[in-house]
mmCIF file with all atom_site columns, C-alpha atoms in Angstrom:
data_model
loop_
_atom_site.group_PDB
_atom_site.id
_atom_site.type_symbol
_atom_site.label_atom_id
_atom_site.label_alt_id
_atom_site.label_comp_id
_atom_site.label_asym_id
_atom_site.label_entity_id
_atom_site.label_seq_id
_atom_site.pdbx_PDB_ins_code
_atom_site.Cartn_x
_atom_site.Cartn_y
_atom_site.Cartn_z
_atom_site.occupancy
_atom_site.B_iso_or_equiv
_atom_site.pdbx_formal_charge
_atom_site.auth_seq_id
_atom_site.auth_comp_id
_atom_site.auth_asym_id
_atom_site.auth_atom_id
_atom_site.pdbx_PDB_model_num
ATOM 1   C CA . UNK P 1 1   ? 35.306 -68.163  -31.879 1.00 33.00 ? 1   UNK P CA 1
ATOM 2   C CA . UNK P 1 2   ? 33.126 -71.238  -32.421 1.00 36.00 ? 2   UNK P CA 1
ATOM 3   C CA . UNK P 1 3   ? 29.893 -71.166  -34.308 1.00 34.00 ? 3   UNK P CA 1
ATOM 4   C CA . UNK P 1 4   ? 26.904 -72.326  -32.270 1.00 35.00 ? 4   UNK P CA 1
ATOM 5   C CA . UNK P 1 5   ? 24.379 -74.559  -34.008 1.00 34.00 ? 5   UNK P CA 1
ATOM 6   C CA . UNK P 1 6   ? 21.003 -74.972  -32.314 1.00 34.00 ? 6   UNK P CA 1
ATOM 7   C CA . UNK P 1 7   ? 18.274 -77.103  -33.768 1.00 33.00 ? 7   UNK P CA 1
ATOM 8   C CA . UNK P 1 8   ? 15.006 -78.992  -33.552 1.00 27.00 ? 8   UNK P CA 1
ATOM 9   C CA . UNK P 1 9   ? 11.968 -79.383  -31.400 1.00 29.00 ? 9   UNK P CA 1
ATOM 10  C CA . UNK P 1 10  ? 11.647 -82.787  -29.807 1.00 32.00 ? 10  UNK P CA 1
ATOM 11  C CA . UNK P 1 11  ? 9.789  -83.681  -26.627 1.00 36.00 ? 11  UNK P CA 1
ATOM 12  C CA . UNK P 1 12  ? 9.923  -86.581  -24.225 1.00 34.00 ? 12  UNK P CA 1
ATOM 13  C CA . UNK P 1 13  ? 8.221  -89.753  -25.341 1.00 33.00 ? 13  UNK P CA 1
ATOM 14  C CA . UNK P 1 14  ? 7.302  -90.314  -28.955 1.00 30.00 ? 14  UNK P CA 1
ATOM 15  C CA . UNK P 1 15  ? 9.160  -88.195  -31.508 1.00 31.00 ? 15  UNK P CA 1
ATOM 16  C CA . UNK P 1 16  ? 7.360  -86.307  -34.248 1.00 27.00 ? 16  UNK P CA 1
ATOM 17  C CA . UNK P 1 17  ? 9.013  -84.953  -37.365 1.00 27.00 ? 17  UNK P CA 1
ATOM 18  C CA . UNK P 1 18  ? 8.831  -81.182  -37.166 1.00 27.00 ? 18  UNK P CA 1
ATOM 19  C CA . UNK P 1 19  ? 10.266 -78.184  -38.870 1.00 27.00 ? 19  UNK P CA 1
ATOM 20  C CA . UNK P 1 20  ? 13.145 -76.464  -37.146 1.00 31.00 ? 20  UNK P CA 1
ATOM 21  C CA . UNK P 1 21  ? 15.269 -73.400  -37.432 1.00 28.00 ? 21  UNK P CA 1
ATOM 22  C CA . UNK P 1 22  ? 18.977 -72.835  -37.344 1.00 30.00 ? 22  UNK P CA 1
ATOM 23  C CA . UNK P 1 23  ? 20.402 -70.178  -35.084 1.00 30.00 ? 23  UNK P CA 1
ATOM 24  C CA . UNK P 1 24  ? 24.027 -69.347  -35.805 1.00 29.00 ? 24  UNK P CA 1
ATOM 25  C CA . UNK P 1 25  ? 25.439 -67.264  -32.979 1.00 30.00 ? 25  UNK P CA 1
ATOM 26  C CA . UNK P 1 26  ? 28.966 -66.049  -32.641 1.00 29.00 ? 26  UNK P CA 1
ATOM 27  C CA . UNK P 1 27  ? 30.107 -66.614  -29.075 1.00 31.00 ? 27  UNK P CA 1
ATOM 28  C CA . UNK P 1 28  ? 33.341 -66.858  -27.179 1.00 30.00 ? 28  UNK P CA 1
ATOM 29  C CA . UNK P 1 29  ? 34.358 -70.057  -25.394 1.00 30.00 ? 29  UNK P CA 1
ATOM 30  C CA . UNK P 1 30  ? 30.964 -71.780  -25.454 1.00 35.00 ? 30  UNK P CA 1
ATOM 31  C CA . UNK P 1 31  ? 30.718 -75.320  -24.110 1.00 39.00 ? 31  UNK P CA 1
ATOM 32  C CA . UNK P 1 32  ? 34.270 -76.507  -24.758 1.00 44.00 ? 32  UNK P CA 1
ATOM 33  C CA . UNK P 1 33  ? 34.157 -76.076  -28.546 1.00 51.00 ? 33  UNK P CA 1
ATOM 34  C CA . UNK P 1 34  ? 37.477 -75.505  -30.296 1.00 57.00 ? 34  UNK P CA 1
ATOM 35  C CA . UNK P 1 35  ? 38.161 -72.488  -32.502 1.00 59.00 ? 35  UNK P CA 1
ATOM 36  C CA . UNK P 1 36  ? 36.980 -74.272  -35.678 1.00 79.00 ? 36  UNK P CA 1
ATOM 37  C CA . UNK P 1 37  ? 34.269 -76.418  -34.100 1.00 93.00 ? 37  UNK P CA 1
ATOM 38  C CA . UNK P 1 38  ? 30.573 -76.014  -34.739 1.00 96.00 ? 38  UNK P CA 1
ATOM 39  C CA . UNK P 1 39  ? 28.675 -76.404  -31.487 1.00 97.00 ? 39  UNK P CA 1
ATOM 40  C CA . UNK P 1 40  ? 25.683 -78.593  -32.324 1.00 97.00 ? 40  UNK P CA 1
ATOM 41  C CA . UNK P 1 41  ? 24.261 -78.899  -28.794 1.00 97.00 ? 41  UNK P CA 1
ATOM 42  C CA . UNK P 1 42  ? 25.095 -77.583  -25.321 1.00 97.00 ? 42  UNK P CA 1
ATOM 43  C CA . UNK P 1 43  ? 21.826 -78.665  -23.629 1.00 97.00 ? 43  UNK P CA 1
ATOM 44  C CA . UNK P 1 44  ? 20.703 -75.171  -22.655 1.00 95.00 ? 44  UNK P CA 1
ATOM 45  C CA . UNK P 1 45  ? 17.660 -73.135  -23.599 1.00 93.00 ? 45  UNK P CA 1
ATOM 46  C CA . UNK P 1 46  ? 14.857 -75.307  -24.918 1.00 93.00 ? 46  UNK P CA 1
ATOM 47  C CA . UNK P 1 47  ? 16.961 -78.496  -25.142 1.00 95.00 ? 47  UNK P CA 1
ATOM 48  C CA . UNK P 1 48  ? 14.129 -80.521  -23.594 1.00 95.00 ? 48  UNK P CA 1
ATOM 49  C CA . UNK P 1 49  ? 12.072 -79.851  -26.719 1.00 95.00 ? 49  UNK P CA 1
ATOM 50  C CA . UNK P 1 50  ? 14.860 -81.112  -28.980 1.00 96.00 ? 50  UNK P CA 1
ATOM 51  C CA . UNK P 1 51  ? 15.682 -84.438  -27.298 1.00 97.00 ? 51  UNK P CA 1
ATOM 52  C CA . UNK P 1 52  ? 13.490 -87.461  -26.569 1.00 97.00 ? 52  UNK P CA 1
ATOM 53  C CA . UNK P 1 53  ? 14.009 -90.559  -24.449 1.00 97.00 ? 53  UNK P CA 1
ATOM 54  C CA . UNK P 1 54  ? 13.290 -93.895  -26.148 1.00 96.00 ? 54  UNK P CA 1
ATOM 55  C CA . UNK P 1 55  ? 13.677 -97.440  -24.833 1.00 96.00 ? 55  UNK P CA 1
ATOM 56  C CA . UNK P 1 56  ? 13.332 -100.908 -26.286 1.00 95.00 ? 56  UNK P CA 1
ATOM 57  C CA . UNK P 1 57  ? 9.776  -101.205 -24.928 1.00 90.00 ? 57  UNK P CA 1
ATOM 58  C CA . UNK P 1 58  ? 8.673  -99.867  -28.308 1.00 80.00 ? 58  UNK P CA 1
ATOM 59  C CA . UNK P 1 59  ? 9.757  -103.283 -29.656 1.00 82.00 ? 59  UNK P CA 1
ATOM 60  C CA . UNK P 1 60  ? 8.718  -105.449 -26.695 1.00 89.00 ? 60  UNK P CA 1
ATOM 61  C CA . UNK P 1 61  ? 11.941 -105.135 -24.682 1.00 94.00 ? 61  UNK P CA 1
ATOM 62  C CA . UNK P 1 62  ? 12.100 -104.602 -20.919 1.00 96.00 ? 62  UNK P CA 1
ATOM 63  C CA . UNK P 1 63  ? 14.918 -102.078 -20.469 1.00 97.00 ? 63  UNK P CA 1
ATOM 64  C CA . UNK P 1 64  ? 14.040 -99.191  -18.141 1.00 97.00 ? 64  UNK P CA 1
ATOM 65  C CA . UNK P 1 65  ? 15.511 -95.735  -17.759 1.00 98.00 ? 65  UNK P CA 1
ATOM 66  C CA . UNK P 1 66  ? 15.073 -92.019  -17.967 1.00 98.00 ? 66  UNK P CA 1
ATOM 67  C CA . UNK P 1 67  ? 16.699 -88.890  -19.351 1.00 98.00 ? 67  UNK P CA 1
ATOM 68  C CA . UNK P 1 68  ? 17.065 -85.615  -17.451 1.00 97.00 ? 68  UNK P CA 1
ATOM 69  C CA . UNK P 1 69  ? 18.260 -82.149  -18.396 1.00 96.00 ? 69  UNK P CA 1
ATOM 70  C CA . UNK P 1 70  ? 19.817 -80.112  -15.579 1.00 95.00 ? 70  UNK P CA 1
ATOM 71  C CA . UNK P 1 71  ? 22.243 -77.189  -15.657 1.00 94.00 ? 71  UNK P CA 1
ATOM 72  C CA . UNK P 1 72  ? 23.315 -77.707  -19.266 1.00 97.00 ? 72  UNK P CA 1
ATOM 73  C CA . UNK P 1 73  ? 23.847 -81.450  -18.871 1.00 98.00 ? 73  UNK P CA 1
ATOM 74  C CA . UNK P 1 74  ? 21.855 -84.312  -20.370 1.00 98.00 ? 74  UNK P CA 1
ATOM 75  C CA . UNK P 1 75  ? 21.831 -87.426  -18.162 1.00 98.00 ? 75  UNK P CA 1
ATOM 76  C CA . UNK P 1 76  ? 20.778 -90.885  -19.352 1.00 98.00 ? 76  UNK P CA 1
ATOM 77  C CA . UNK P 1 77  ? 20.363 -93.514  -16.627 1.00 98.00 ? 77  UNK P CA 1
ATOM 78  C CA . UNK P 1 78  ? 18.718 -96.902  -16.418 1.00 98.00 ? 78  UNK P CA 1
ATOM 79  C CA . UNK P 1 79  ? 18.970 -100.653 -16.734 1.00 98.00 ? 79  UNK P CA 1
ATOM 80  C CA . UNK P 1 80  ? 19.613 -102.145 -20.151 1.00 98.00 ? 80  UNK P CA 1
ATOM 81  C CA . UNK P 1 81  ? 18.242 -105.670 -20.540 1.00 98.00 ? 81  UNK P CA 1
ATOM 82  C CA . UNK P 1 82  ? 18.580 -107.985 -23.523 1.00 96.00 ? 82  UNK P CA 1
ATOM 83  C CA . UNK P 1 83  ? 15.590 -110.029 -22.309 1.00 96.00 ? 83  UNK P CA 1
ATOM 84  C CA . UNK P 1 84  ? 12.601 -110.310 -24.640 1.00 94.00 ? 84  UNK P CA 1
ATOM 85  C CA . UNK P 1 85  ? 14.655 -109.189 -27.669 1.00 89.00 ? 85  UNK P CA 1
ATOM 86  C CA . UNK P 1 86  ? 15.483 -105.866 -25.995 1.00 92.00 ? 86  UNK P CA 1
ATOM 87  C CA . UNK P 1 87  ? 18.741 -104.164 -25.305 1.00 96.00 ? 87  UNK P CA 1
ATOM 88  C CA . UNK P 1 88  ? 18.749 -100.359 -25.415 1.00 97.00 ? 88  UNK P CA 1
ATOM 89  C CA . UNK P 1 89  ? 17.829 -97.041  -23.865 1.00 98.00 ? 89  UNK P CA 1
ATOM 90  C CA . UNK P 1 90  ? 18.613 -93.802  -25.665 1.00 98.00 ? 90  UNK P CA 1
ATOM 91  C CA . UNK P 1 91  ? 18.103 -90.101  -26.081 1.00 98.00 ? 91  UNK P CA 1
ATOM 92  C CA . UNK P 1 92  ? 17.812 -88.811  -29.619 1.00 97.00 ? 92  UNK P CA 1
ATOM 93  C CA . UNK P 1 93  ? 17.278 -85.745  -31.715 1.00 97.00 ? 93  UNK P CA 1
ATOM 94  C CA . UNK P 1 94  ? 15.854 -85.761  -35.231 1.00 94.00 ? 94  UNK P CA 1
ATOM 95  C CA . UNK P 1 95  ? 15.176 -83.489  -38.196 1.00 89.00 ? 95  UNK P CA 1
ATOM 96  C CA . UNK P 1 96  ? 17.800 -80.827  -37.664 1.00 94.00 ? 96  UNK P CA 1
ATOM 97  C CA . UNK P 1 97  ? 19.321 -78.714  -40.444 1.00 93.00 ? 97  UNK P CA 1
ATOM 98  C CA . UNK P 1 98  ? 22.045 -80.368  -42.480 1.00 96.00 ? 98  UNK P CA 1
ATOM 99  C CA . UNK P 1 99  ? 25.498 -80.636  -40.987 1.00 98.00 ? 99  UNK P CA 1
ATOM 100 C CA . UNK P 1 100 ? 28.352 -79.340  -43.147 1.00 97.00 ? 100 UNK P CA 1
ATOM 101 C CA . UNK P 1 101 ? 29.519 -81.975  -45.628 1.00 97.00 ? 101 UNK P CA 1
ATOM 102 C CA . UNK P 1 102 ? 33.094 -81.027  -44.757 1.00 97.00 ? 102 UNK P CA 1
ATOM 103 C CA . UNK P 1 103 ? 32.801 -81.968  -41.057 1.00 98.00 ? 103 UNK P CA 1
ATOM 104 C CA . UNK P 1 104 ? 35.180 -84.783  -40.098 1.00 98.00 ? 104 UNK P CA 1
ATOM 105 C CA . UNK P 1 105 ? 33.532 -86.029  -36.913 1.00 98.00 ? 105 UNK P CA 1
ATOM 106 C CA . UNK P 1 106 ? 31.762 -85.438  -33.622 1.00 98.00 ? 106 UNK P CA 1
ATOM 107 C CA . UNK P 1 107 ? 33.314 -84.247  -30.360 1.00 98.00 ? 107 UNK P CA 1
ATOM 108 C CA . UNK P 1 108 ? 31.382 -85.073  -27.180 1.00 98.00 ? 108 UNK P CA 1
ATOM 109 C CA . UNK P 1 109 ? 32.035 -83.847  -23.653 1.00 98.00 ? 109 UNK P CA 1
ATOM 110 C CA . UNK P 1 110 ? 31.031 -86.834  -21.493 1.00 98.00 ? 110 UNK P CA 1
ATOM 111 C CA . UNK P 1 111 ? 31.226 -88.330  -18.023 1.00 98.00 ? 111 UNK P CA 1
ATOM 112 C CA . UNK P 1 112 ? 29.960 -91.761  -17.032 1.00 98.00 ? 112 UNK P CA 1
ATOM 113 C CA . UNK P 1 113 ? 30.118 -94.904  -14.970 1.00 98.00 ? 113 UNK P CA 1
ATOM 114 C CA . UNK P 1 114 ? 32.933 -96.599  -16.889 1.00 98.00 ? 114 UNK P CA 1
ATOM 115 C CA . UNK P 1 115 ? 30.635 -98.380  -19.335 1.00 98.00 ? 115 UNK P CA 1
ATOM 116 C CA . UNK P 1 116 ? 30.852 -98.051  -23.105 1.00 98.00 ? 116 UNK P CA 1
ATOM 117 C CA . UNK P 1 117 ? 28.111 -96.190  -24.970 1.00 98.00 ? 117 UNK P CA 1
ATOM 118 C CA . UNK P 1 118 ? 27.262 -95.481  -28.591 1.00 98.00 ? 118 UNK P CA 1
ATOM 119 C CA . UNK P 1 119 ? 26.355 -92.680  -30.918 1.00 98.00 ? 119 UNK P CA 1
ATOM 120 C CA . UNK P 1 120 ? 23.823 -93.841  -33.515 1.00 98.00 ? 120 UNK P CA 1
ATOM 121 C CA . UNK P 1 121 ? 23.409 -91.722  -36.646 1.00 98.00 ? 121 UNK P CA 1
ATOM 122 C CA . UNK P 1 122 ? 20.615 -92.162  -39.171 1.00 98.00 ? 122 UNK P CA 1
ATOM 123 C CA . UNK P 1 123 ? 19.986 -90.847  -42.648 1.00 97.00 ? 123 UNK P CA 1
ATOM 124 C CA . UNK P 1 124 ? 16.589 -90.567  -44.395 1.00 96.00 ? 124 UNK P CA 1
ATOM 125 C CA . UNK P 1 125 ? 17.518 -93.449  -46.723 1.00 94.00 ? 125 UNK P CA 1
ATOM 126 C CA . UNK P 1 126 ? 17.538 -95.999  -43.876 1.00 95.00 ? 126 UNK P CA 1
ATOM 127 C CA . UNK P 1 127 ? 14.190 -97.735  -44.249 1.00 89.00 ? 127 UNK P CA 1
ATOM 128 C CA . UNK P 1 128 ? 14.076 -99.709  -41.001 1.00 93.00 ? 128 UNK P CA 1
ATOM 129 C CA . UNK P 1 129 ? 14.117 -98.082  -37.558 1.00 89.00 ? 129 UNK P CA 1
ATOM 130 C CA . UNK P 1 130 ? 16.898 -100.378 -36.335 1.00 91.00 ? 130 UNK P CA 1
ATOM 131 C CA . UNK P 1 131 ? 19.306 -99.417  -39.144 1.00 97.00 ? 131 UNK P CA 1
ATOM 132 C CA . UNK P 1 132 ? 21.950 -96.869  -38.238 1.00 98.00 ? 132 UNK P CA 1
ATOM 133 C CA . UNK P 1 133 ? 25.625 -95.948  -38.352 1.00 98.00 ? 133 UNK P CA 1
ATOM 134 C CA . UNK P 1 134 ? 27.250 -96.627  -34.979 1.00 98.00 ? 134 UNK P CA 1
ATOM 135 C CA . UNK P 1 135 ? 30.371 -95.656  -33.098 1.00 98.00 ? 135 UNK P CA 1
ATOM 136 C CA . UNK P 1 136 ? 31.252 -96.837  -29.589 1.00 98.00 ? 136 UNK P CA 1
ATOM 137 C CA . UNK P 1 137 ? 33.024 -94.777  -26.938 1.00 98.00 ? 137 UNK P CA 1
ATOM 138 C CA . UNK P 1 138 ? 34.061 -95.231  -23.328 1.00 98.00 ? 138 UNK P CA 1
ATOM 139 C CA . UNK P 1 139 ? 33.336 -93.121  -20.265 1.00 98.00 ? 139 UNK P CA 1
ATOM 140 C CA . UNK P 1 140 ? 34.929 -92.519  -16.890 1.00 98.00 ? 140 UNK P CA 1
ATOM 141 C CA . UNK P 1 141 ? 34.296 -90.582  -13.688 1.00 98.00 ? 141 UNK P CA 1
ATOM 142 C CA . UNK P 1 142 ? 36.002 -87.413  -14.967 1.00 98.00 ? 142 UNK P CA 1
ATOM 143 C CA . UNK P 1 143 ? 34.701 -85.162  -17.730 1.00 98.00 ? 143 UNK P CA 1
ATOM 144 C CA . UNK P 1 144 ? 36.487 -85.923  -20.999 1.00 98.00 ? 144 UNK P CA 1
ATOM 145 C CA . UNK P 1 145 ? 36.228 -85.003  -24.648 1.00 98.00 ? 145 UNK P CA 1
ATOM 146 C CA . UNK P 1 146 ? 35.630 -87.937  -26.991 1.00 98.00 ? 146 UNK P CA 1
ATOM 147 C CA . UNK P 1 147 ? 36.332 -87.554  -30.714 1.00 98.00 ? 147 UNK P CA 1
ATOM 148 C CA . UNK P 1 148 ? 34.359 -89.800  -33.059 1.00 98.00 ? 148 UNK P CA 1
ATOM 149 C CA . UNK P 1 149 ? 35.528 -89.456  -36.682 1.00 98.00 ? 149 UNK P CA 1
ATOM 150 C CA . UNK P 1 150 ? 32.697 -90.110  -39.119 1.00 98.00 ? 150 UNK P CA 1
ATOM 151 C CA . UNK P 1 151 ? 34.940 -92.706  -40.810 1.00 98.00 ? 151 UNK P CA 1
ATOM 152 C CA . UNK P 1 152 ? 34.738 -94.730  -37.582 1.00 98.00 ? 152 UNK P CA 1
ATOM 153 C CA . UNK P 1 153 ? 30.933 -95.117  -37.753 1.00 98.00 ? 153 UNK P CA 1
ATOM 154 C CA . UNK P 1 154 ? 29.989 -98.604  -38.965 1.00 98.00 ? 154 UNK P CA 1
ATOM 155 C CA . UNK P 1 155 ? 26.784 -99.542  -40.768 1.00 98.00 ? 155 UNK P CA 1
ATOM 156 C CA . UNK P 1 156 ? 24.541 -101.712 -38.588 1.00 97.00 ? 156 UNK P CA 1
ATOM 157 C CA . UNK P 1 157 ? 23.542 -103.937 -41.498 1.00 96.00 ? 157 UNK P CA 1
ATOM 158 C CA . UNK P 1 158 ? 25.135 -104.962 -44.784 1.00 96.00 ? 158 UNK P CA 1
ATOM 159 C CA . UNK P 1 159 ? 21.892 -104.148 -46.633 1.00 95.00 ? 159 UNK P CA 1
ATOM 160 C CA . UNK P 1 160 ? 22.388 -100.402 -46.168 1.00 97.00 ? 160 UNK P CA 1
ATOM 161 C CA . UNK P 1 161 ? 25.033 -98.138  -47.717 1.00 97.00 ? 161 UNK P CA 1
ATOM 162 C CA . UNK P 1 162 ? 28.246 -98.739  -45.819 1.00 97.00 ? 162 UNK P CA 1
ATOM 163 C CA . UNK P 1 163 ? 29.123 -95.048  -45.549 1.00 97.00 ? 163 UNK P CA 1
ATOM 164 C CA . UNK P 1 164 ? 27.450 -91.644  -45.362 1.00 98.00 ? 164 UNK P CA 1
ATOM 165 C CA . UNK P 1 165 ? 28.351 -87.984  -45.525 1.00 98.00 ? 165 UNK P CA 1
ATOM 166 C CA . UNK P 1 166 ? 27.657 -85.632  -42.591 1.00 98.00 ? 166 UNK P CA 1
ATOM 167 C CA . UNK P 1 167 ? 25.153 -83.572  -44.583 1.00 98.00 ? 167 UNK P CA 1
ATOM 168 C CA . UNK P 1 168 ? 22.967 -86.704  -44.925 1.00 98.00 ? 168 UNK P CA 1
ATOM 169 C CA . UNK P 1 169 ? 22.525 -87.215  -41.159 1.00 98.00 ? 169 UNK P CA 1
ATOM 170 C CA . UNK P 1 170 ? 18.973 -86.586  -39.936 1.00 97.00 ? 170 UNK P CA 1
ATOM 171 C CA . UNK P 1 171 ? 19.047 -88.199  -36.473 1.00 97.00 ? 171 UNK P CA 1
ATOM 172 C CA . UNK P 1 172 ? 21.556 -88.596  -33.652 1.00 98.00 ? 172 UNK P CA 1
ATOM 173 C CA . UNK P 1 173 ? 21.158 -90.827  -30.617 1.00 98.00 ? 173 UNK P CA 1
ATOM 174 C CA . UNK P 1 174 ? 23.229 -91.347  -27.483 1.00 98.00 ? 174 UNK P CA 1
ATOM 175 C CA . UNK P 1 175 ? 22.620 -95.002  -26.701 1.00 98.00 ? 175 UNK P CA 1
ATOM 176 C CA . UNK P 1 176 ? 23.242 -97.558  -23.955 1.00 98.00 ? 176 UNK P CA 1
ATOM 177 C CA . UNK P 1 177 ? 23.059 -100.689 -26.047 1.00 97.00 ? 177 UNK P CA 1
ATOM 178 C CA . UNK P 1 178 ? 23.586 -104.344 -26.682 1.00 96.00 ? 178 UNK P CA 1
ATOM 179 C CA . UNK P 1 179 ? 24.313 -105.981 -23.324 1.00 97.00 ? 179 UNK P CA 1
ATOM 180 C CA . UNK P 1 180 ? 22.853 -106.223 -19.831 1.00 98.00 ? 180 UNK P CA 1
ATOM 181 C CA . UNK P 1 181 ? 24.254 -103.342 -17.775 1.00 98.00 ? 181 UNK P CA 1
ATOM 182 C CA . UNK P 1 182 ? 23.497 -100.268 -15.695 1.00 98.00 ? 182 UNK P CA 1
ATOM 183 C CA . UNK P 1 183 ? 23.659 -97.071  -17.729 1.00 98.00 ? 183 UNK P CA 1
ATOM 184 C CA . UNK P 1 184 ? 24.728 -93.733  -16.273 1.00 98.00 ? 184 UNK P CA 1
ATOM 185 C CA . UNK P 1 185 ? 26.113 -91.168  -18.695 1.00 98.00 ? 185 UNK P CA 1
ATOM 186 C CA . UNK P 1 186 ? 26.175 -87.380  -18.774 1.00 98.00 ? 186 UNK P CA 1
ATOM 187 C CA . UNK P 1 187 ? 26.752 -85.246  -21.874 1.00 98.00 ? 187 UNK P CA 1
ATOM 188 C CA . UNK P 1 188 ? 27.313 -81.501  -21.750 1.00 98.00 ? 188 UNK P CA 1
ATOM 189 C CA . UNK P 1 189 ? 28.132 -80.724  -25.366 1.00 98.00 ? 189 UNK P CA 1
ATOM 190 C CA . UNK P 1 190 ? 28.231 -82.158  -28.882 1.00 98.00 ? 190 UNK P CA 1
ATOM 191 C CA . UNK P 1 191 ? 30.281 -80.384  -31.549 1.00 98.00 ? 191 UNK P CA 1
ATOM 192 C CA . UNK P 1 192 ? 31.199 -81.023  -35.156 1.00 98.00 ? 192 UNK P CA 1
ATOM 193 C CA . UNK P 1 193 ? 34.872 -80.692  -36.016 1.00 97.00 ? 193 UNK P CA 1
#
């Protein structure tokens, strides 16, 4: 049976660093997790307090979008524009309890419009808000599981450490990024494997 890992409080709009609690629950067959997976998020319960929508307007960009939570699914939709030094919309969660150092990667259950999206991970050591570790993945019209090994995450800048360990991660973002396009992605679970 998978372990279920629930975390942090985070509302829509601006994110605030807050304390959070870990709830480990033994459950059978939850949200597509494998027998050894740790279910980090299945977008139920108070998920709307854990995730926040952010767009490039915080830096002067003009991308527009929104995030919705419905029936255990997080949806991110909008228009990503690189105009005015912009180029992203995202949903993110911060300040959750440490992931196990032995985890090898993330497993996402996703559906989308055929565009590629990113997972951005941050650690407390990253001084600038635009520094992160990034991995790209593709989507399609059918629900699919996407495995992202931590070794596949690349540092966004050569001035930061080029690798990290899972127990260092303090923020995760699902991001439509880097090019002009229409974003439409749904996520129903995120697990560590």
